[in-house]
Short mmCIF file of C-alpha atoms and ligand atoms in Angstrom, two decimals:
data_model
loop_
_atom_site.label_atom_id
_atom_site.label_comp_id
_atom_site.label_asym_id
_atom_site.label_seq_id
_atom_site.Cartn_x
_atom_site.Cartn_y
_atom_site.Cartn_z
CA MET A 1 37.11 -10.64 11.69
CA LYS A 2 38.40 -7.15 11.77
CA VAL A 3 34.94 -4.69 10.63
CA LEU A 4 34.86 -1.26 9.42
CA VAL A 5 31.51 0.43 10.67
CA ILE A 6 31.09 3.59 8.07
CA GLY A 7 29.74 6.87 9.94
CA SER A 8 29.77 9.51 12.94
CA GLY A 9 26.84 9.11 14.31
CA GLY A 10 25.00 7.71 17.62
CA ARG A 11 23.42 4.63 15.16
CA GLU A 12 27.26 3.44 14.31
CA HIS A 13 28.29 4.20 17.83
CA ALA A 14 25.44 1.93 19.03
CA MET A 15 26.74 -0.52 15.97
CA ALA A 16 30.28 -0.09 16.83
CA TRP A 17 29.42 -1.02 20.42
CA LYS A 18 27.33 -4.27 19.53
CA LEU A 19 30.14 -5.66 16.84
CA ALA A 20 32.71 -5.01 19.47
CA GLN A 21 30.51 -7.43 21.56
CA SER A 22 31.25 -10.28 19.54
CA LYS A 23 33.75 -12.80 19.69
CA LYS A 24 34.53 -12.89 16.07
CA ALA A 25 35.54 -9.84 16.51
CA GLU A 26 38.87 -8.75 17.12
CA ARG A 27 39.25 -5.13 17.00
CA VAL A 28 36.14 -2.79 15.09
CA TYR A 29 37.10 1.07 13.33
CA ILE A 30 34.76 3.31 12.89
CA ALA A 31 35.41 5.91 9.70
CA PRO A 32 35.65 9.19 10.95
CA GLY A 33 33.36 7.64 15.16
CA ASN A 34 32.74 10.76 17.23
CA GLY A 35 34.35 10.71 20.93
CA GLY A 36 32.30 7.67 22.23
CA THR A 37 33.61 5.20 19.55
CA ALA A 38 37.40 6.78 19.92
CA GLY A 39 36.46 5.53 24.09
CA GLU A 40 34.62 2.26 23.53
CA LYS A 41 36.05 -0.61 23.89
CA ASN A 42 38.48 -2.61 21.82
CA CYS A 43 37.09 0.63 18.96
CA GLU A 44 39.65 2.81 16.74
CA ASN A 45 38.15 5.80 14.93
CA VAL A 46 39.51 6.12 11.44
CA ASP A 47 40.28 9.54 10.65
CA LEU A 48 39.21 10.89 7.75
CA LEU A 49 40.14 14.29 7.73
CA GLY A 50 37.17 16.04 7.26
CA HIS A 51 36.31 14.05 3.89
CA ASP A 52 32.90 12.60 3.35
CA PRO A 53 32.34 8.62 2.67
CA ALA A 54 29.86 10.11 0.21
CA GLU A 55 32.83 11.35 -2.04
CA GLU A 56 34.18 8.73 -4.30
CA GLU A 57 37.82 9.69 -3.90
CA VAL A 58 37.31 8.67 0.03
CA GLN A 59 35.66 5.48 -1.20
CA GLU A 60 38.54 5.29 -3.25
CA ALA A 61 40.40 5.60 -0.22
CA LEU A 62 38.18 3.29 2.02
CA ILE A 63 38.62 0.46 -0.15
CA ARG A 64 42.74 1.03 -0.31
CA TYR A 65 42.62 1.35 3.61
CA VAL A 66 40.52 -1.94 4.09
CA ILE A 67 43.46 -3.77 1.56
CA LYS A 68 46.41 -1.94 3.60
CA GLU A 69 45.03 -2.54 6.95
CA GLY A 70 43.39 -6.58 6.12
CA ILE A 71 39.83 -5.60 7.45
CA ASP A 72 37.05 -8.27 6.78
CA LEU A 73 34.04 -6.47 6.82
CA THR A 74 32.67 -3.21 6.11
CA VAL A 75 29.23 -2.32 7.48
CA VAL A 76 27.55 1.07 6.32
CA GLY A 77 25.41 3.12 8.42
CA PRO A 78 24.55 6.27 6.67
CA GLU A 79 22.54 6.47 3.68
CA ALA A 80 24.55 8.58 1.49
CA PRO A 81 27.62 6.61 0.75
CA LEU A 82 24.99 3.44 0.11
CA ALA A 83 23.33 6.67 -2.71
CA ALA A 84 26.91 7.18 -3.75
CA GLY A 85 27.67 4.15 -4.95
CA ILE A 86 30.49 2.94 -1.69
CA ALA A 87 28.75 -0.96 -2.18
CA ASP A 88 29.04 -0.98 -5.76
CA ARG A 89 32.89 0.25 -5.51
CA PHE A 90 33.62 -2.20 -3.13
CA ARG A 91 32.44 -5.30 -4.21
CA GLU A 92 33.96 -4.55 -7.72
CA ALA A 93 36.67 -4.57 -5.72
CA GLY A 94 36.40 -7.63 -4.22
CA GLN A 95 35.64 -5.74 -0.87
CA PRO A 96 33.10 -7.34 1.56
CA ILE A 97 30.89 -4.81 2.86
CA VAL A 98 26.90 -4.82 3.96
CA GLY A 99 25.15 -1.98 2.41
CA PRO A 100 22.92 -1.77 -0.50
CA GLY A 101 24.00 -1.16 -3.82
CA ALA A 102 22.96 2.79 -5.73
CA ALA A 103 20.07 1.02 -7.85
CA ALA A 104 18.31 -0.33 -4.54
CA ALA A 105 19.52 2.61 -2.54
CA ARG A 106 17.13 5.04 -5.31
CA LEU A 107 14.64 2.88 -2.33
CA GLU A 108 15.31 5.79 0.04
CA ALA A 109 17.03 8.60 -2.75
CA SER A 110 14.11 8.74 -4.71
CA LYS A 111 10.52 9.02 -3.48
CA ALA A 112 9.26 9.24 -6.70
CA TYR A 113 10.74 5.75 -7.76
CA ALA A 114 10.04 4.04 -4.27
CA LYS A 115 6.85 5.28 -4.65
CA SER A 116 6.70 2.92 -8.53
CA PHE A 117 8.04 -0.05 -6.68
CA MET A 118 5.75 -0.03 -3.86
CA GLU A 119 3.13 0.46 -6.27
CA LYS A 120 4.66 -2.62 -9.00
CA TYR A 121 4.71 -4.35 -6.67
CA ARG A 122 2.10 -3.77 -4.19
CA VAL A 123 3.43 -2.71 -1.08
CA ARG A 124 0.68 -1.37 0.81
CA ALA A 125 0.50 2.10 0.86
CA ALA A 126 -0.72 5.64 0.98
CA ARG A 127 -1.77 6.56 -2.55
CA SER A 128 0.58 8.98 -4.35
CA LEU A 129 0.65 11.13 -7.91
CA VAL A 130 4.46 12.36 -8.82
CA PHE A 131 4.62 15.38 -11.38
CA THR A 132 8.16 16.89 -12.10
CA ASP A 133 5.86 20.15 -13.48
CA ILE A 134 4.77 22.49 -11.22
CA SER A 135 1.95 23.63 -12.73
CA GLU A 136 0.44 20.08 -12.92
CA ALA A 137 1.24 19.94 -9.38
CA LEU A 138 -0.45 23.04 -8.63
CA ARG A 139 -3.32 21.88 -10.59
CA ALA A 140 -3.50 18.72 -8.02
CA VAL A 141 -3.19 20.82 -5.47
CA LYS A 142 -5.88 22.73 -6.02
CA ALA A 143 -8.16 20.13 -7.01
CA HIS A 144 -7.63 18.67 -3.86
CA PHE A 145 -8.34 21.67 -1.53
CA SER A 146 -11.41 22.36 -3.98
CA ASN A 147 -13.06 19.01 -3.47
CA ALA A 148 -16.61 19.63 -1.89
CA GLU A 149 -15.93 17.43 1.24
CA LYS A 150 -15.99 19.55 4.16
CA ASP A 151 -13.03 18.58 6.73
CA LEU A 152 -11.19 18.35 4.16
CA PRO A 153 -7.72 16.21 5.04
CA PRO A 154 -3.83 17.51 5.09
CA LEU A 155 -2.03 16.63 1.78
CA VAL A 156 1.18 15.40 2.03
CA ILE A 157 3.98 16.83 0.01
CA LYS A 158 7.18 15.25 -0.40
CA ALA A 159 10.54 16.11 -1.75
CA ASN A 160 12.18 13.66 -4.27
CA GLY A 161 15.45 13.40 -3.23
CA LEU A 162 17.75 12.90 0.19
CA ALA A 163 16.32 16.27 2.61
CA ALA A 164 17.56 15.86 5.46
CA GLY A 165 14.08 14.90 7.01
CA LYS A 166 13.35 18.91 5.40
CA GLY A 167 11.48 17.29 2.48
CA VAL A 168 8.38 16.78 4.06
CA ILE A 169 5.86 19.51 4.47
CA ILE A 170 2.19 18.30 5.53
CA ALA A 171 -0.74 21.22 4.59
CA GLU A 172 -3.65 21.88 5.67
CA GLU A 173 -4.58 24.25 2.90
CA LEU A 174 -4.38 25.60 -0.20
CA GLU A 175 -2.23 28.36 0.60
CA ALA A 176 0.60 26.16 2.48
CA ALA A 177 0.67 23.33 0.07
CA GLU A 178 1.50 25.37 -3.14
CA THR A 179 3.80 27.75 -1.02
CA ALA A 180 5.33 24.47 -0.07
CA VAL A 181 5.10 23.16 -4.14
CA ASN A 182 6.64 26.30 -4.95
CA ALA A 183 9.60 26.85 -3.07
CA PHE A 184 10.69 22.79 -3.66
CA MET A 185 9.73 23.24 -6.75
CA LYS A 186 10.79 26.90 -8.15
CA GLU A 187 12.66 28.11 -5.35
CA GLY A 188 14.40 25.67 -5.16
CA VAL A 189 15.13 25.36 -1.71
CA LEU A 190 16.55 22.15 -1.71
CA ASP A 191 18.48 21.80 -4.61
CA GLY A 192 18.33 19.69 -6.71
CA ALA A 193 15.45 17.54 -4.33
CA GLY A 194 12.42 18.99 -4.72
CA LYS A 195 12.49 18.83 -9.12
CA THR A 196 10.59 16.39 -8.52
CA LEU A 197 7.24 15.99 -6.12
CA VAL A 198 5.36 13.23 -4.30
CA LEU A 199 1.87 14.67 -3.36
CA GLU A 200 0.48 12.10 -0.96
CA GLU A 201 -2.52 10.94 0.65
CA PHE A 202 -2.66 11.71 4.20
CA LEU A 203 -3.09 9.53 6.96
CA ARG A 204 -3.69 9.60 10.73
CA GLY A 205 -2.37 6.86 12.90
CA PRO A 206 1.07 5.81 15.35
CA GLU A 207 4.05 5.50 13.52
CA VAL A 208 6.40 2.77 14.03
CA SER A 209 9.84 1.50 12.72
CA VAL A 210 10.65 -1.70 11.62
CA LEU A 211 14.74 -2.41 10.34
CA ALA A 212 15.32 -5.54 8.97
CA ALA A 213 19.01 -7.46 8.04
CA VAL A 214 18.66 -8.24 3.64
CA SER A 215 20.32 -10.57 1.90
CA VAL A 216 19.05 -10.30 -1.34
CA SER A 217 21.41 -11.56 -4.28
CA GLY A 218 19.94 -13.15 -7.64
CA GLY A 219 18.60 -17.09 -7.20
CA GLY A 220 15.50 -16.21 -5.35
CA LYS A 221 16.59 -17.77 -2.25
CA GLY A 222 16.71 -13.03 -0.97
CA VAL A 223 15.52 -13.21 2.73
CA ILE A 224 14.19 -10.22 4.97
CA LEU A 225 14.54 -11.02 8.52
CA PRO A 226 12.71 -8.37 10.75
CA PHE A 227 14.05 -6.59 13.97
CA VAL A 228 12.34 -6.30 16.85
CA SER A 229 9.86 -2.72 16.48
CA ALA A 230 10.33 0.49 17.58
CA ARG A 231 9.10 4.32 17.38
CA ASP A 232 11.26 7.34 17.19
CA HIS A 233 9.98 10.24 18.62
CA LYS A 234 10.66 12.78 16.39
CA ARG A 235 8.70 15.96 17.51
CA ARG A 236 11.10 18.54 19.41
CA PHE A 237 8.52 18.80 22.74
CA ASP A 238 6.79 16.94 25.01
CA ASN A 239 3.59 15.23 23.30
CA ASP A 240 4.26 15.60 19.75
CA GLY A 241 4.66 19.10 19.83
CA GLY A 242 7.57 21.59 17.94
CA PRO A 243 9.25 20.95 15.00
CA ASN A 244 10.53 18.24 13.01
CA THR A 245 13.84 16.40 14.47
CA GLY A 246 16.53 14.11 13.68
CA GLY A 247 14.81 11.76 16.68
CA MET A 248 14.95 12.58 19.73
CA GLY A 249 14.78 9.18 21.05
CA ALA A 250 13.91 5.54 20.96
CA ILE A 251 11.88 2.38 22.12
CA ALA A 252 12.06 -0.92 21.44
CA PRO A 253 9.71 -3.19 21.14
CA VAL A 254 6.87 -1.07 20.47
CA PRO A 255 3.99 -1.63 23.04
CA ASP A 256 1.05 -1.72 19.94
CA PHE A 257 2.60 -3.12 17.88
CA ASN A 258 0.80 -6.47 18.13
CA ALA A 259 1.48 -9.81 16.76
CA ALA A 260 -2.02 -8.98 14.85
CA LEU A 261 -0.04 -5.41 12.93
CA GLN A 262 3.24 -7.14 12.52
CA LYS A 263 1.38 -10.53 10.66
CA ASP A 264 -0.35 -7.36 8.98
CA PHE A 265 2.92 -6.54 7.72
CA GLU A 266 4.74 -9.13 7.02
CA GLU A 267 1.59 -10.02 4.80
CA ALA A 268 1.26 -6.56 3.20
CA ILE A 269 4.20 -5.10 3.03
CA LEU A 270 8.00 -7.10 4.14
CA ALA A 271 6.13 -10.17 1.25
CA PRO A 272 6.07 -7.58 -1.78
CA THR A 273 8.85 -6.07 -0.61
CA LEU A 274 10.72 -9.03 -0.63
CA ARG A 275 9.77 -10.01 -4.18
CA GLY A 276 10.64 -6.39 -5.46
CA LEU A 277 13.95 -6.95 -4.67
CA GLU A 278 14.35 -10.16 -6.57
CA ALA A 279 12.40 -9.52 -9.15
CA GLU A 280 14.59 -6.06 -9.81
CA GLY A 281 17.45 -8.32 -9.80
CA PHE A 282 19.28 -5.74 -7.42
CA ASP A 283 22.45 -7.33 -4.91
CA TYR A 284 21.25 -6.41 -2.02
CA ARG A 285 22.92 -7.55 1.34
CA GLY A 286 21.99 -4.93 3.49
CA PHE A 287 20.07 -3.55 5.93
CA ILE A 288 16.17 -1.79 5.16
CA PHE A 289 14.46 0.44 7.14
CA PHE A 290 10.46 -0.03 7.47
CA GLY A 291 9.02 3.50 8.17
CA LEU A 292 4.89 2.36 8.73
CA LEU A 293 2.12 3.98 9.85
CA ILE A 294 -1.08 2.25 11.31
CA GLN A 295 -4.36 3.22 10.59
CA ASP A 296 -7.70 1.92 10.72
CA GLY A 297 -5.68 -1.90 12.29
CA LYS A 298 -4.16 -2.20 8.98
CA CYS A 299 -0.18 -0.81 8.35
CA TYR A 300 0.84 1.92 5.46
CA LEU A 301 4.45 1.87 4.23
CA LEU A 302 5.22 5.54 4.15
CA GLU A 303 9.17 5.48 3.38
CA TYR A 304 11.15 2.86 3.10
CA ASN A 305 15.76 3.97 4.40
CA ILE A 306 18.46 1.29 3.31
CA ARG A 307 20.34 1.92 6.28
CA LEU A 308 19.42 0.99 10.04
CA GLY A 309 17.59 4.04 11.44
CA ASP A 310 19.07 7.01 13.84
CA PRO A 311 17.76 7.05 17.14
CA GLU A 312 15.67 3.29 16.95
CA THR A 313 19.29 1.15 16.33
CA GLN A 314 20.57 2.71 20.02
CA ALA A 315 17.47 0.71 21.05
CA VAL A 316 17.82 -2.32 19.13
CA LEU A 317 20.50 -3.32 19.66
CA PRO A 318 20.08 -3.25 22.79
CA MET A 319 17.24 -5.72 22.54
CA MET A 320 19.72 -8.46 20.77
CA ASN A 321 20.78 -11.69 22.06
CA SER A 322 22.46 -12.92 18.93
CA ASP A 323 25.83 -11.68 17.80
CA PHE A 324 25.91 -8.65 14.95
CA ALA A 325 28.96 -9.75 13.43
CA GLU A 326 27.88 -12.17 12.79
CA LEU A 327 24.54 -11.18 11.91
CA CYS A 328 26.59 -9.08 9.38
CA ALA A 329 28.92 -11.69 7.59
CA ALA A 330 25.55 -13.70 7.40
CA ILE A 331 24.24 -11.20 5.04
CA GLU A 332 27.11 -10.41 2.97
CA ASN A 333 28.07 -14.10 2.42
CA LYS A 334 24.22 -15.32 1.48
CA THR A 335 23.90 -17.11 4.78
CA LEU A 336 21.09 -15.72 6.06
CA MET A 337 18.89 -17.95 5.05
CA ASP A 338 19.99 -19.86 8.38
CA PHE A 339 20.67 -17.14 10.80
CA ARG A 340 18.58 -16.85 13.42
CA LEU A 341 17.57 -14.26 15.12
CA SER A 342 17.46 -14.15 18.73
CA TRP A 343 16.17 -11.04 21.00
CA LYS A 344 15.75 -10.15 24.71
CA PRO A 345 13.08 -10.40 26.97
CA GLY A 346 11.41 -6.84 28.43
CA ALA A 347 12.03 -3.39 26.87
CA VAL A 348 14.87 -0.99 25.93
CA CYS A 349 14.20 3.41 26.27
CA ALA A 350 16.97 5.76 24.47
CA PRO A 351 16.69 9.39 25.08
CA VAL A 352 18.81 11.49 23.46
CA ALA A 353 20.12 14.42 25.21
CA VAL A 354 20.55 17.29 22.83
CA ALA A 355 22.33 20.75 22.53
CA ALA A 356 20.61 23.98 22.78
CA GLY A 357 18.80 25.44 20.05
CA TYR A 358 18.28 22.32 18.44
CA PRO A 359 17.05 21.94 15.60
CA GLY A 360 17.77 25.65 14.38
CA ASP A 361 21.21 26.77 15.77
CA TYR A 362 22.94 25.38 18.28
CA ARG A 363 25.70 25.63 21.18
CA LYS A 364 28.64 23.82 20.15
CA GLY A 365 32.02 22.85 22.40
CA ASP A 366 30.43 22.81 25.91
CA PRO A 367 32.38 19.66 28.38
CA ILE A 368 29.74 16.98 29.07
CA ALA A 369 30.30 15.99 32.58
CA PHE A 370 28.88 12.19 33.72
CA ASN A 371 28.59 11.03 37.26
CA GLU A 372 30.46 7.99 36.25
CA ALA A 373 28.82 6.11 39.66
CA SER A 374 25.30 7.31 39.65
CA PHE A 375 24.97 6.49 35.46
CA ALA A 376 26.51 2.86 36.32
CA LYS A 377 23.98 2.20 38.44
CA THR A 378 21.43 2.20 36.00
CA GLY A 379 22.92 -0.28 33.71
CA ALA A 380 21.91 2.18 30.74
CA VAL A 381 25.47 2.69 27.50
CA LEU A 382 25.83 5.98 26.39
CA PHE A 383 26.04 6.41 22.08
CA ALA A 384 27.69 9.35 21.65
CA ALA A 385 26.59 11.11 18.30
CA GLY A 386 26.86 14.89 18.31
CA ALA A 387 30.22 14.49 20.26
CA GLN A 388 34.13 15.39 19.96
CA CYS A 389 36.42 13.73 22.43
CA GLY A 390 37.73 17.02 24.53
CA THR A 391 41.16 18.43 24.15
CA GLY A 392 44.17 19.61 26.18
CA GLY A 393 44.14 20.01 30.33
CA ALA A 394 43.07 17.30 32.89
CA ALA A 395 39.51 17.10 30.99
CA GLY A 396 41.55 15.95 27.36
CA SER A 397 40.48 12.63 28.05
CA GLY A 398 36.23 13.81 28.44
CA LEU A 399 33.66 14.67 25.61
CA ARG A 400 31.81 17.87 24.24
CA SER A 401 29.39 18.76 22.28
CA ALA A 402 30.04 18.90 18.57
CA GLY A 403 26.78 18.53 16.92
CA GLY A 404 22.72 19.06 18.02
CA ARG A 405 22.06 15.27 18.89
CA VAL A 406 24.61 15.10 21.41
CA LEU A 407 24.22 11.80 22.11
CA ALA A 408 21.12 8.92 23.62
CA VAL A 409 21.68 6.92 26.83
CA SER A 410 19.39 3.22 25.93
CA ALA A 411 18.40 1.28 29.52
CA TYR A 412 17.26 -1.99 29.39
CA GLY A 413 14.77 -2.89 31.59
CA ALA A 414 11.78 -5.96 32.81
CA ASN A 415 9.44 -4.19 30.51
CA GLY A 416 8.70 -0.52 29.00
CA GLU A 417 8.39 1.27 32.23
CA ASP A 418 11.39 -0.27 33.99
CA ALA A 419 13.48 0.67 31.07
CA ARG A 420 12.12 4.41 30.95
CA GLU A 421 12.12 4.75 34.54
CA LYS A 422 15.96 3.86 34.00
CA ALA A 423 16.60 5.74 30.81
CA TYR A 424 15.88 8.72 32.67
CA ARG A 425 18.06 8.48 35.92
CA ALA A 426 21.16 7.64 33.65
CA LEU A 427 20.39 11.17 32.36
CA LYS A 428 20.35 13.18 35.41
CA ALA A 429 23.83 11.69 35.80
CA VAL A 430 25.28 13.35 32.37
CA HIS A 431 25.19 17.40 32.50
CA PHE A 432 27.08 20.56 29.46
CA GLU A 433 25.28 23.18 29.31
CA GLY A 434 22.11 23.92 27.90
CA MET A 435 21.11 20.25 27.62
CA ASP A 436 17.45 19.14 27.19
CA TYR A 437 15.82 16.34 25.89
CA ARG A 438 12.41 15.27 25.86
CA ARG A 439 10.70 13.48 29.00
CA ASP A 440 7.88 11.41 27.39
CA ILE A 441 10.25 9.05 25.30
CA GLY A 442 7.79 5.86 25.14
CA GLY A 443 5.09 8.16 26.87
CA TYR A 444 5.75 8.18 30.04
CA PRO A 445 6.49 11.79 31.80
CA ALA A 446 10.06 11.35 33.28
CA PRO A 447 11.06 11.36 37.04
P1 AMP B 501 8.70 10.11 5.08
O1 AMP B 501 9.97 10.95 5.14
O2 AMP B 501 8.67 10.36 3.92
O3 AMP B 501 9.17 9.01 6.49
O4 AMP B 501 8.11 11.51 5.98
C1 AMP B 501 8.44 11.82 7.30
C2 AMP B 501 6.97 12.15 8.02
O5 AMP B 501 6.51 12.93 7.71
C3 AMP B 501 6.69 10.89 8.58
O6 AMP B 501 7.59 10.28 9.98
C4 AMP B 501 5.53 11.29 9.27
O7 AMP B 501 5.07 11.64 10.14
C5 AMP B 501 5.02 11.76 8.35
N1 AMP B 501 4.12 11.13 7.10
C6 AMP B 501 4.76 11.19 6.49
N2 AMP B 501 3.60 10.71 4.81
C7 AMP B 501 2.64 10.35 5.58
C8 AMP B 501 1.54 10.58 5.41
N3 AMP B 501 1.12 9.48 3.58
N4 AMP B 501 0.76 10.40 5.75
C9 AMP B 501 0.88 11.10 7.60
N5 AMP B 501 1.78 11.23 7.79
C10 AMP B 501 3.03 11.10 7.14
N1 LIG B 502 13.91 7.49 12.49
C1 LIG B 502 14.08 7.93 11.25
C2 LIG B 502 15.62 7.98 11.03
O1 LIG B 502 16.65 7.26 11.13
O2 LIG B 502 14.91 7.86 9.16
#
């Protein structure tokens, strides 16, 4: 079959790489892809001429493209095209697609909606209140911090809409909380995203990401198949210091996510979510991401994403034994119930290399050099993110940095330590001006 992947990041490179390994995948197309997918075996980028797949006209053009090219299945990477209804449009046009419709995509696109869903179906989550009126939100913030208790927990303030990771503030004191409420609701720093606000109880503990395949399409035969657990490292610097980023690296599986926690997650979060997706009558054939926090031996759901995680996917897909193209087909053609997922033993470590300045303004356009022989010895794979093909000259086929998170290397090992050792050795074989990375992905100081 011919498969089209929508997106341009490291996650999409990992998806295309895994799809291309399938005996069932005759060819993999990526719209628009990046410099890494352009060079991937059996893969080919589809030029969107700088247009965004979240735009309606681009989605219509993609439908015309899949019909013309005879694409058998489209798999969507990022949330924005899904929230904008790409899956509904494809299905109306009779084109098979992996991704939820816009109604279910509100589980990520609207935190207020996600919270109401969690409450309605009793999915275990932090306690929260939703506000649309700024004076009521400010009153609630004051009430929280005027509580007579000492050592008050911080307050978590979340903007409602898609905010590219900038919509969550953890306020330690009243002033910071008021500033955040005003910035979101009055000054509109996130455009429309902050008009509705969620105030949430602060939870303390390690975070775990569980990605899963979902096939719910009415008839009560829905299924959610969870993948091996993963952990993103969101802060910019070692030991979880510095600002939040899009993710500085991931590991899979998570050693502290043991069988008891897995069972707790399945009972308190996964099962009620599945009941909810069915009861709402969604057509949800795609992926879901559970952002968990573990406190006192229990899993709490912090967020749903309606897609695979980035950079978790770069760590999780190399752990998968199953054929990813077959899995995507089973999601779409409603046979996921009979699909048996299988995983490798061992572990994957996938640190991300970023450009100087990231997550602020960063350098771009630097050539990326490799020592191919030393890289190959580690068995690692490279997933490009903010990297494009260079143009001109002898270096014409090479990559150049073009984004903040430039690439991830993903190394498989017999265990976490082995994977980390290989990943950091692979990173040493990559160089671009100003390149930096965290040395502690997976909690191991890099050699
Ligand atoms: P979210 O987009 O809801 O996942 O929030 C982004 C990040 O903020 C999470 O990955 C957590 O690190 C943090 N966070 C969100 N909600 C809470 C909470 N209730 N308690 C503690 N940390 C939180
Ligand atoms: N790694 C978090 C995300 O994909 O949203």
